[in-house]
Amino acid sequence: MSPESRTNDARKNDVPVTDDGSAHLVAASAAISELSAQHRPSDLAAARDAVVAAREADTNVIIHGGGTKLTWGARPDSTGRAWSAIDTRAMDALIHHEPGDMTAIVQAGIPLARLRAELAVAGQQLAVDPPRRGGGPTVGGAYIANDAGPLRFSYGGIRDLVIGTTTVLADGTISRSGGSVIKNVAGYDLNKLWCGSLGTLGLVVELIVRLHPLPEASRALRIPATAETASSFIADLLASPAECSVVEWTSVGGGVLLLGFEGRSDGLPARVDAVAALARRHGLSAELVDDADDDAAGDEDDTTGDDGSTTRGVLDHWREAHAGRPGDTVVRAATLPDRLGHVAAALDQAGHAAAGSSPGGADVESELHSHAGLGLHDLVLRGGDTAAQAVLVREWRRRVAALGGSVVVRERPPELDQHVDPWGQLGPARLLDLSEAVKRSVDPERRFAPGRFVGGL
């Protein structure tokens, strides 16, 4: 295909920048003031043409699907160029599902909720359950943000479940990695490279994903516990042969643990009883969240459940809490799983520092929602003024770093960036050097969201 024909084909996929409000979404969320073109490719060829068209127009490229992760990372730096947006939502097909091999090939723009519903017909699932605020992420969006939910504890993150990718690089090169066979170990695993890159390295167009069977049944235990008590219990839980699918903790209500179980109906009661007995040895009281009609198999309704008494409704409610409400600031800390008590204590200390920092400091409200079995903690802030929230984040970051952890700001009002670097710690210099080398290799002209990734990459 000639460059001219590629450009013409790309223009067929162009849409007016005000077509459906997505241009406004991009500008508002990513601090991009000038959007000169918007592309909505529907297949790999059109996606490649869109990238080539952006290069020929000498624009930077911002990629989005549902727009649920556009605020993650630093605000992109325009470097003096206008911007082209590539909207992946027209690439929304389940290309191939191979139930026998438990794999599927999908386009990056397919909504995760829709894919899970289609796979459920065959009794299978892509075991990725990030919060669904704003309509929920696309599969590609969850992948490039490396987002996950409570099920990561038992199934791994999406980086572990994507076994193949097709990606368009900045010069139009199509890069393929992995394959549809789970035990495929030849060559470099570029699938891990794109995951979490926030669209700064290339345009991921197609993914091959590993699937799991839907569980026959699910149950949950709710255990009131402070962070310190929960931390001790979780350490013993992880060292025991008990099999939980979900290990969550929240500061709401004085501290509560939620333990989820999945599997065969006849095997779940013994597993639940064993964990309840372990809780009693820690002086904790476990309450079963039970509903005999709430079995998961064949019931893959991806609408968010209520916060009532059913297992599904409770799990949905706890998952969504990690994303906060619209307008909240959401901060992610990563530590070892046994540091939950220390992380919560550090938050208390940081809150005191923020309360005395400004007239609005005492008005900052905080909730801590933790994937406790993984050591991933989401702090949700609301109220108060931005400066006070910034003080709290900085103080919490300093204290979590002393525990050997890290803190990254995800959702936040734009003005918070004037006070806090969303990435914070830059990590060892050799890792930054390696990241810079990778960026130069695949995107030497720095067109894909320059400045968004850690270290200004």
C-alpha positions as a printed Julia matrix, in Angstrom:
457×3 Matrix{Float64}:
   0.0     0.0    0.0
   1.36    3.4   -0.97
   1.67    6.17   1.58
  -0.99    8.13  -0.32
  -3.52    5.3   -0.3
  -2.83    4.7    3.36
  -3.61    8.31   4.11
  -6.8     8.2    2.1
  -7.93    5.05   3.87
  -7.09    6.59   7.2
  -9.26    9.58   6.39
 -12.2     7.25   5.9
 -11.86    6.44   9.58
 -11.56   10.07  10.65
 -14.47   11.59  12.49
 -15.12   15.19  13.41
 -13.44   16.01  16.68
 -16.78   16.94  18.22
 -18.56   13.85  16.9
 -19.66   12.23  20.14
 -18.0    14.21  22.85
 -14.96   11.94  22.99
 -12.72   14.82  21.91
 -13.94   16.75  24.93
 -13.31   13.67  27.06
  -9.73   13.45  25.84
  -9.06   17.15  26.28
 -10.58   17.33  29.74
  -8.97   14.18  31.03
  -5.52   14.41  29.51
  -4.93   18.19  29.56
  -4.64   18.29  25.77
  -5.67   21.69  24.47
  -5.48   21.15  20.72
  -6.9    18.04  19.06
  -6.38   18.27  15.31
  -7.64   14.84  14.21
  -9.55   11.92  15.57
  -9.42    8.4   14.16
 -11.73    5.52  14.89
 -10.27    2.46  13.19
 -12.26   -0.73  13.04
  -9.49   -3.2   12.17
  -5.75   -3.67  12.17
  -5.17   -2.12   8.74
  -7.13    0.99   9.63
  -5.36    1.21  12.98
  -2.0     1.15  11.23
  -3.18    3.81   8.8
  -4.29    6.02  11.67
  -0.84    5.83  13.27
   0.86    6.55   9.95
  -1.5     9.47   9.31
  -0.61   10.95  12.68
   3.07   10.66  11.88
   2.65   12.26   8.47
   0.7    15.1   10.08
   3.48   15.45  12.68
   1.11   15.1   15.62
   1.37   13.34  18.94
  -1.02   10.48  19.59
  -3.36    9.9   22.51
  -5.18    6.55  22.55
  -8.46    5.99  24.32
 -11.35    3.59  24.53
 -13.95    4.18  27.19
 -11.83    6.98  28.64
 -11.8     5.45  32.14
  -8.0     5.63  32.52
  -7.12    8.87  30.74
  -6.21   10.62  33.99
  -3.75    7.92  35.04
  -0.08    8.82  34.82
   1.27   12.33  34.35
  -0.39   14.87  32.06
   1.12   14.41  28.59
   3.54   17.02  27.34
   2.64   18.34  23.9
   6.3    19.06  22.96
   4.95   21.76  20.63
   2.89   19.4   18.46
  -0.84   19.18  17.92
  -2.59   15.95  18.89
  -4.34   13.13  17.11
  -6.69   10.92  19.09
  -7.21    7.26  18.25
 -10.5     5.93  19.57
 -10.4     2.12  19.86
 -14.11    1.59  20.48
 -14.89    0.54  16.91
 -12.41   -2.34  17.32
 -14.83   -4.23  19.52
 -15.01   -7.76  18.13
 -14.5   -11.12  19.72
 -12.5   -12.42  16.77
 -12.2   -16.05  17.8
 -13.06  -18.13  20.85
 -11.49  -21.55  21.24
 -13.29  -23.13  24.22
 -11.23  -26.32  24.07
  -7.96  -24.43  24.46
  -9.55  -21.86  26.77
  -8.22  -18.95  24.76
  -9.81  -16.1   22.81
  -8.63  -13.48  20.33
 -10.23  -10.08  20.81
  -9.91   -6.56  19.51
  -8.64   -4.1   22.07
 -11.76   -1.94  22.08
 -14.23   -4.63  23.14
 -15.83   -3.69  26.47
 -14.69   -6.04  29.18
 -18.22   -6.49  30.48
 -19.49   -7.53  27.04
 -16.65   -9.99  26.54
 -17.32  -11.59  29.89
 -21.0   -11.92  29.01
 -20.22  -13.56  25.66
 -17.7   -15.97  27.19
 -20.14  -16.91  29.94
 -22.34  -18.61  27.36
 -19.61  -21.24  27.11
 -19.1   -21.3   30.88
 -15.78  -19.45  30.67
 -14.4   -16.09  31.77
 -11.56  -13.67  31.39
 -10.84  -13.41  35.1
 -10.2    -9.66  35.18
 -12.53   -7.53  37.31
 -11.42   -3.89  37.6
 -13.97   -1.31  38.77
 -16.58   -0.47  36.13
 -17.06    3.21  36.87
 -17.94    5.26  33.79
 -19.38    2.3   31.91
 -16.38    0.07  32.51
 -13.09   -0.34  30.68
 -12.35   -1.97  27.38
 -10.11   -5.03  27.46
  -7.33   -2.97  25.88
  -7.81   -0.19  28.41
  -7.53   -2.57  31.36
  -4.42   -4.07  29.74
  -2.46   -0.9   28.99
  -3.32    0.41  32.48
  -2.55   -2.99  34.09
  -5.76   -2.6   36.03
  -7.29   -5.41  38.03
  -9.72   -6.12  40.84
 -10.16   -8.56  43.71
  -9.89  -11.65  41.46
  -6.22  -10.85  40.82
  -5.52  -12.64  44.1
  -6.46  -16.02  42.65
  -6.05  -15.61  38.86
  -3.16  -13.14  38.56
  -3.3    -9.78  36.84
  -4.19   -9.11  33.24
  -0.47   -9.18  32.39
  -0.6   -12.87  33.32
  -3.71  -13.55  31.24
  -2.68  -11.9   27.96
  -0.58  -14.41  26.02
  -0.4   -12.65  22.67
  -0.66   -9.13  21.26
  -0.66   -7.3   17.94
   0.61   -3.74  18.25
   1.2    -0.89  15.81
   4.43    1.02  16.52
   5.0     4.7   15.81
   6.48    4.13  12.34
   3.61    1.86  11.29
   5.44   -1.39  11.99
   3.09   -4.17  13.11
   4.54   -6.06  16.06
   3.19   -9.48  16.99
   4.12  -11.28  20.19
   3.09  -14.57  21.75
   0.42  -16.81  20.31
  -2.74  -18.74  21.03
  -0.92  -21.56  22.8
  -0.54  -21.01  26.51
   2.86  -22.7   26.77
   4.57  -20.53  24.16
   7.99  -19.45  25.43
   9.9   -18.55  22.25
  11.41  -15.05  22.0
  10.94  -11.97  24.12
   7.63  -11.64  25.95
   6.63   -8.23  24.61
   3.16   -8.74  26.08
   4.62   -7.74  29.44
   6.14   -4.63  27.88
   2.9    -3.12  26.58
   1.0    -3.97  29.77
   0.89   -0.92  32.04
   2.56    1.34  29.46
  -0.48    3.7   29.38
  -0.35    3.96  25.6
   3.15    5.49  25.55
   4.8     2.8   23.42
   2.32    1.83  20.7
  -1.27    1.09  19.75
  -2.38   -2.34  20.99
  -4.96   -3.57  18.47
  -5.56   -7.25  19.24
  -5.01   -9.49  22.24
  -4.98  -13.23  22.79
  -6.25  -13.95  26.28
  -6.18  -16.97  28.54
  -9.56  -18.02  29.93
 -10.76  -19.89  33.01
 -13.96  -21.79  33.71
 -16.67  -19.94  35.56
 -16.91  -21.24  39.11
 -19.84  -23.45  39.95
 -20.5   -21.51  43.15
 -19.14  -18.67  45.23
 -19.34  -17.71  48.88
 -17.97  -14.94  51.05
 -17.1   -14.34  54.68
 -17.29  -10.92  56.29
 -15.01  -10.45  59.3
 -14.86   -7.21  61.33
 -11.19   -6.49  61.97
  -8.96   -3.49  62.43
  -6.08   -3.12  60.02
  -3.56   -4.37  62.57
  -5.62   -7.45  63.47
  -6.42   -8.13  59.84
  -2.75   -7.93  58.94
  -1.86  -10.63  61.47
  -4.74  -12.83  60.34
  -3.85  -12.45  56.65
  -0.26  -13.47  57.34
  -1.52  -16.74  58.84
  -4.13  -17.14  56.11
  -1.53  -16.88  53.35
   0.69  -19.38  55.14
  -2.16  -21.88  55.53
  -3.49  -24.34  52.93
  -6.8   -22.4   52.82
  -7.86  -21.41  49.31
  -9.53  -18.03  48.98
 -10.33  -16.34  45.7
 -10.6   -12.85  47.19
  -8.9   -11.27  50.22
 -10.08   -7.69  50.7
 -10.09   -5.21  53.57
 -11.73   -1.8   54.01
 -11.39    0.88  56.66
 -15.11    1.69  56.36
 -17.06    0.69  59.46
 -13.97    0.51  61.62
 -12.33   -2.15  59.49
 -13.79   -5.2   57.78
 -12.25   -8.16  55.96
 -14.02   -9.83  53.05
 -12.88  -13.27  51.99
 -14.27  -14.81  48.81
 -14.37  -18.46  47.81
 -15.03  -20.02  44.4
 -15.27  -23.6   43.27
 -17.55  -26.61  43.31
 -20.65  -26.39  45.45
 -19.87  -29.51  47.42
 -16.37  -28.39  48.29
 -16.99  -24.84  49.42
 -18.48  -25.45  52.9
 -15.37  -27.2   54.19
 -13.12  -24.43  52.86
 -15.27  -21.73  54.39
 -15.4   -23.57  57.74
 -11.62  -23.95  57.81
 -11.07  -20.21  57.31
 -13.77  -19.34  59.85
 -11.98  -21.56  62.36
  -8.7   -19.78  61.61
 -10.46  -16.45  62.21
 -11.72  -17.64  65.6
  -8.15  -18.48  66.63
  -7.38  -14.8   66.07
 -10.35  -13.78  68.18
 -12.34  -12.75  65.12
 -15.95  -13.46  64.3
 -16.8   -14.49  60.74
 -20.21  -13.89  59.2
 -21.22  -15.88  56.14
 -22.58  -13.84  53.24
 -24.69  -16.53  51.74
 -27.31  -16.88  49.09
 -28.01  -20.3   47.63
 -29.32  -18.74  44.42
 -26.19  -16.67  43.88
 -24.07  -19.35  42.23
 -21.85  -17.84  39.56
 -21.87  -20.42  36.76
 -24.07  -19.34  33.9
 -24.94  -16.11  35.66
 -22.38  -13.74  34.27
 -24.48  -10.64  34.5
 -21.94   -7.84  34.42
 -24.17   -5.16  35.74
 -22.96   -3.95  39.07
 -24.83   -5.64  41.87
 -26.3    -4.04  44.92
 -24.59   -3.83  48.28
 -27.1    -6.17  49.93
 -26.66   -9.6   51.33
 -25.84  -11.69  48.26
 -22.32  -12.82  47.55
 -22.35  -11.25  44.09
 -23.78   -7.96  45.32
 -21.24   -7.68  48.13
 -18.28   -8.51  45.88
 -19.45   -5.95  43.3
 -19.83   -3.27  45.95
 -16.34   -3.9   47.37
 -14.76   -3.89  43.9
 -16.32   -0.56  42.93
 -15.22    1.07  46.2
 -11.61    0.98  44.96
 -12.46    3.55  42.25
 -14.19    6.0   44.57
 -16.9     8.34  43.32
 -16.63   10.8   40.42
 -14.47   13.71  41.58
 -12.62   11.73  44.25
  -8.86   11.48  44.4
  -7.64    7.88  44.24
  -4.11    6.94  45.29
  -2.58    3.46  44.96
   0.06    2.13  47.38
   1.94   -1.13  46.87
   3.61   -2.94  49.75
   4.18   -6.47  51.0
   0.87   -8.07  52.05
   1.82   -8.17  55.73
   2.17   -4.34  55.92
  -1.55   -3.51  55.96
  -1.49   -2.43  59.61
   1.53   -0.2   59.03
  -0.03    1.3   55.89
  -3.21    2.18  57.77
  -1.2     3.67  60.66
   0.8     5.73  58.17
  -2.48    7.03  56.77
  -3.64    8.1   60.22
  -0.39   10.02  60.73
  -0.62   11.61  57.29
  -4.2    12.63  58.0
  -3.13   14.44  61.16
  -0.46   16.29  59.2
  -3.0    17.32  56.57
  -5.55   18.45  59.17
  -3.12   21.0   60.55
  -1.78   22.16  57.22
  -4.58   24.51  56.1
  -8.09   25.7   57.07
  -9.58   22.99  54.85
  -7.26   20.26  56.06
  -9.67   18.89  58.65
 -12.35   18.47  55.98
 -10.43   15.86  53.98
 -12.2    12.49  54.28
 -10.34    9.27  53.56
 -11.21    5.63  52.98
  -8.7     2.84  52.52
  -9.72   -0.13  50.37
  -7.12   -2.85  50.17
  -6.52   -5.9   48.03
  -5.08   -7.15  51.29
  -3.82  -10.5   50.06
  -1.74   -8.72  47.42
  -0.51   -5.67  49.33
  -2.27   -3.22  46.99
  -4.07   -0.43  48.81
  -6.34    2.24  47.29
  -6.79    5.45  49.24
  -9.91    7.43  48.32
  -9.91   11.13  49.28
 -12.79   13.56  49.1
 -13.51   16.98  50.57
 -11.16   19.61  51.9
  -8.98   21.73  49.66
  -6.44   20.54  47.13
  -3.46   21.73  49.13
  -4.55   19.69  52.14
  -5.08   16.59  50.01
  -1.59   17.14  48.61
  -0.1    17.27  52.09
  -1.83   14.01  52.99
  -0.59   12.29  49.83
   2.99   13.47  50.3
   3.07   12.43  53.95
   1.52    9.05  53.23
   3.93    8.5   50.35
   6.92    9.29  52.56
   5.78    6.87  55.23
   4.88    4.07  52.81
   8.29    4.46  51.15
   9.86    3.88  54.57
   7.98    0.55  54.62
   9.59   -0.4   51.32
   6.49    0.44  49.29
   5.49    2.99  46.68
   2.57    5.38  46.13
   1.13    6.55  42.79
  -1.69    9.06  42.34
  -4.3     7.82  39.85
  -7.55    9.78  39.73
  -7.29   13.38  40.86
  -8.4    16.94  40.06
  -5.98   18.63  37.63
  -4.95   21.22  40.19
  -3.5    18.51  42.46
  -0.66   18.13  39.96
   0.58   21.56  40.99
   1.39   20.11  44.4
   2.16   16.42  43.9
   3.95   14.42  41.21
   1.53   11.57  40.41
   4.41    9.12  40.02
   6.49   10.15  43.01
   9.46    7.86  43.41
  11.34    7.34  40.15
  12.96    4.06  41.17
  16.55    2.94  40.51
  18.41    4.9   37.82
  19.17    1.75  35.86
  15.46    1.03  35.46
  14.81    4.55  34.22
  17.7     4.2   31.77
  16.22    0.93  30.53
  12.77    2.5   30.19
  14.23    5.4   28.21
  16.06    2.97  25.93
  12.83    1.08  25.25
  11.0     4.33  24.46
  13.73    5.39  22.04
  13.62    2.0   20.36
   9.89    1.75  19.68
   8.9     5.44  19.62
  12.03    7.47  18.78
  10.07   10.6   17.88
   8.12   10.46  21.17
   4.68   10.61  19.6
   2.69    8.27  21.88
   1.54   10.33  24.88
   4.97   11.84  25.61
   5.52   12.67  29.25
   2.71   10.49  30.58
   4.84    7.61  31.87
   7.17    7.62  34.87
  10.27    9.79  34.47
   8.56   11.96  31.85
   8.69    9.25  29.19
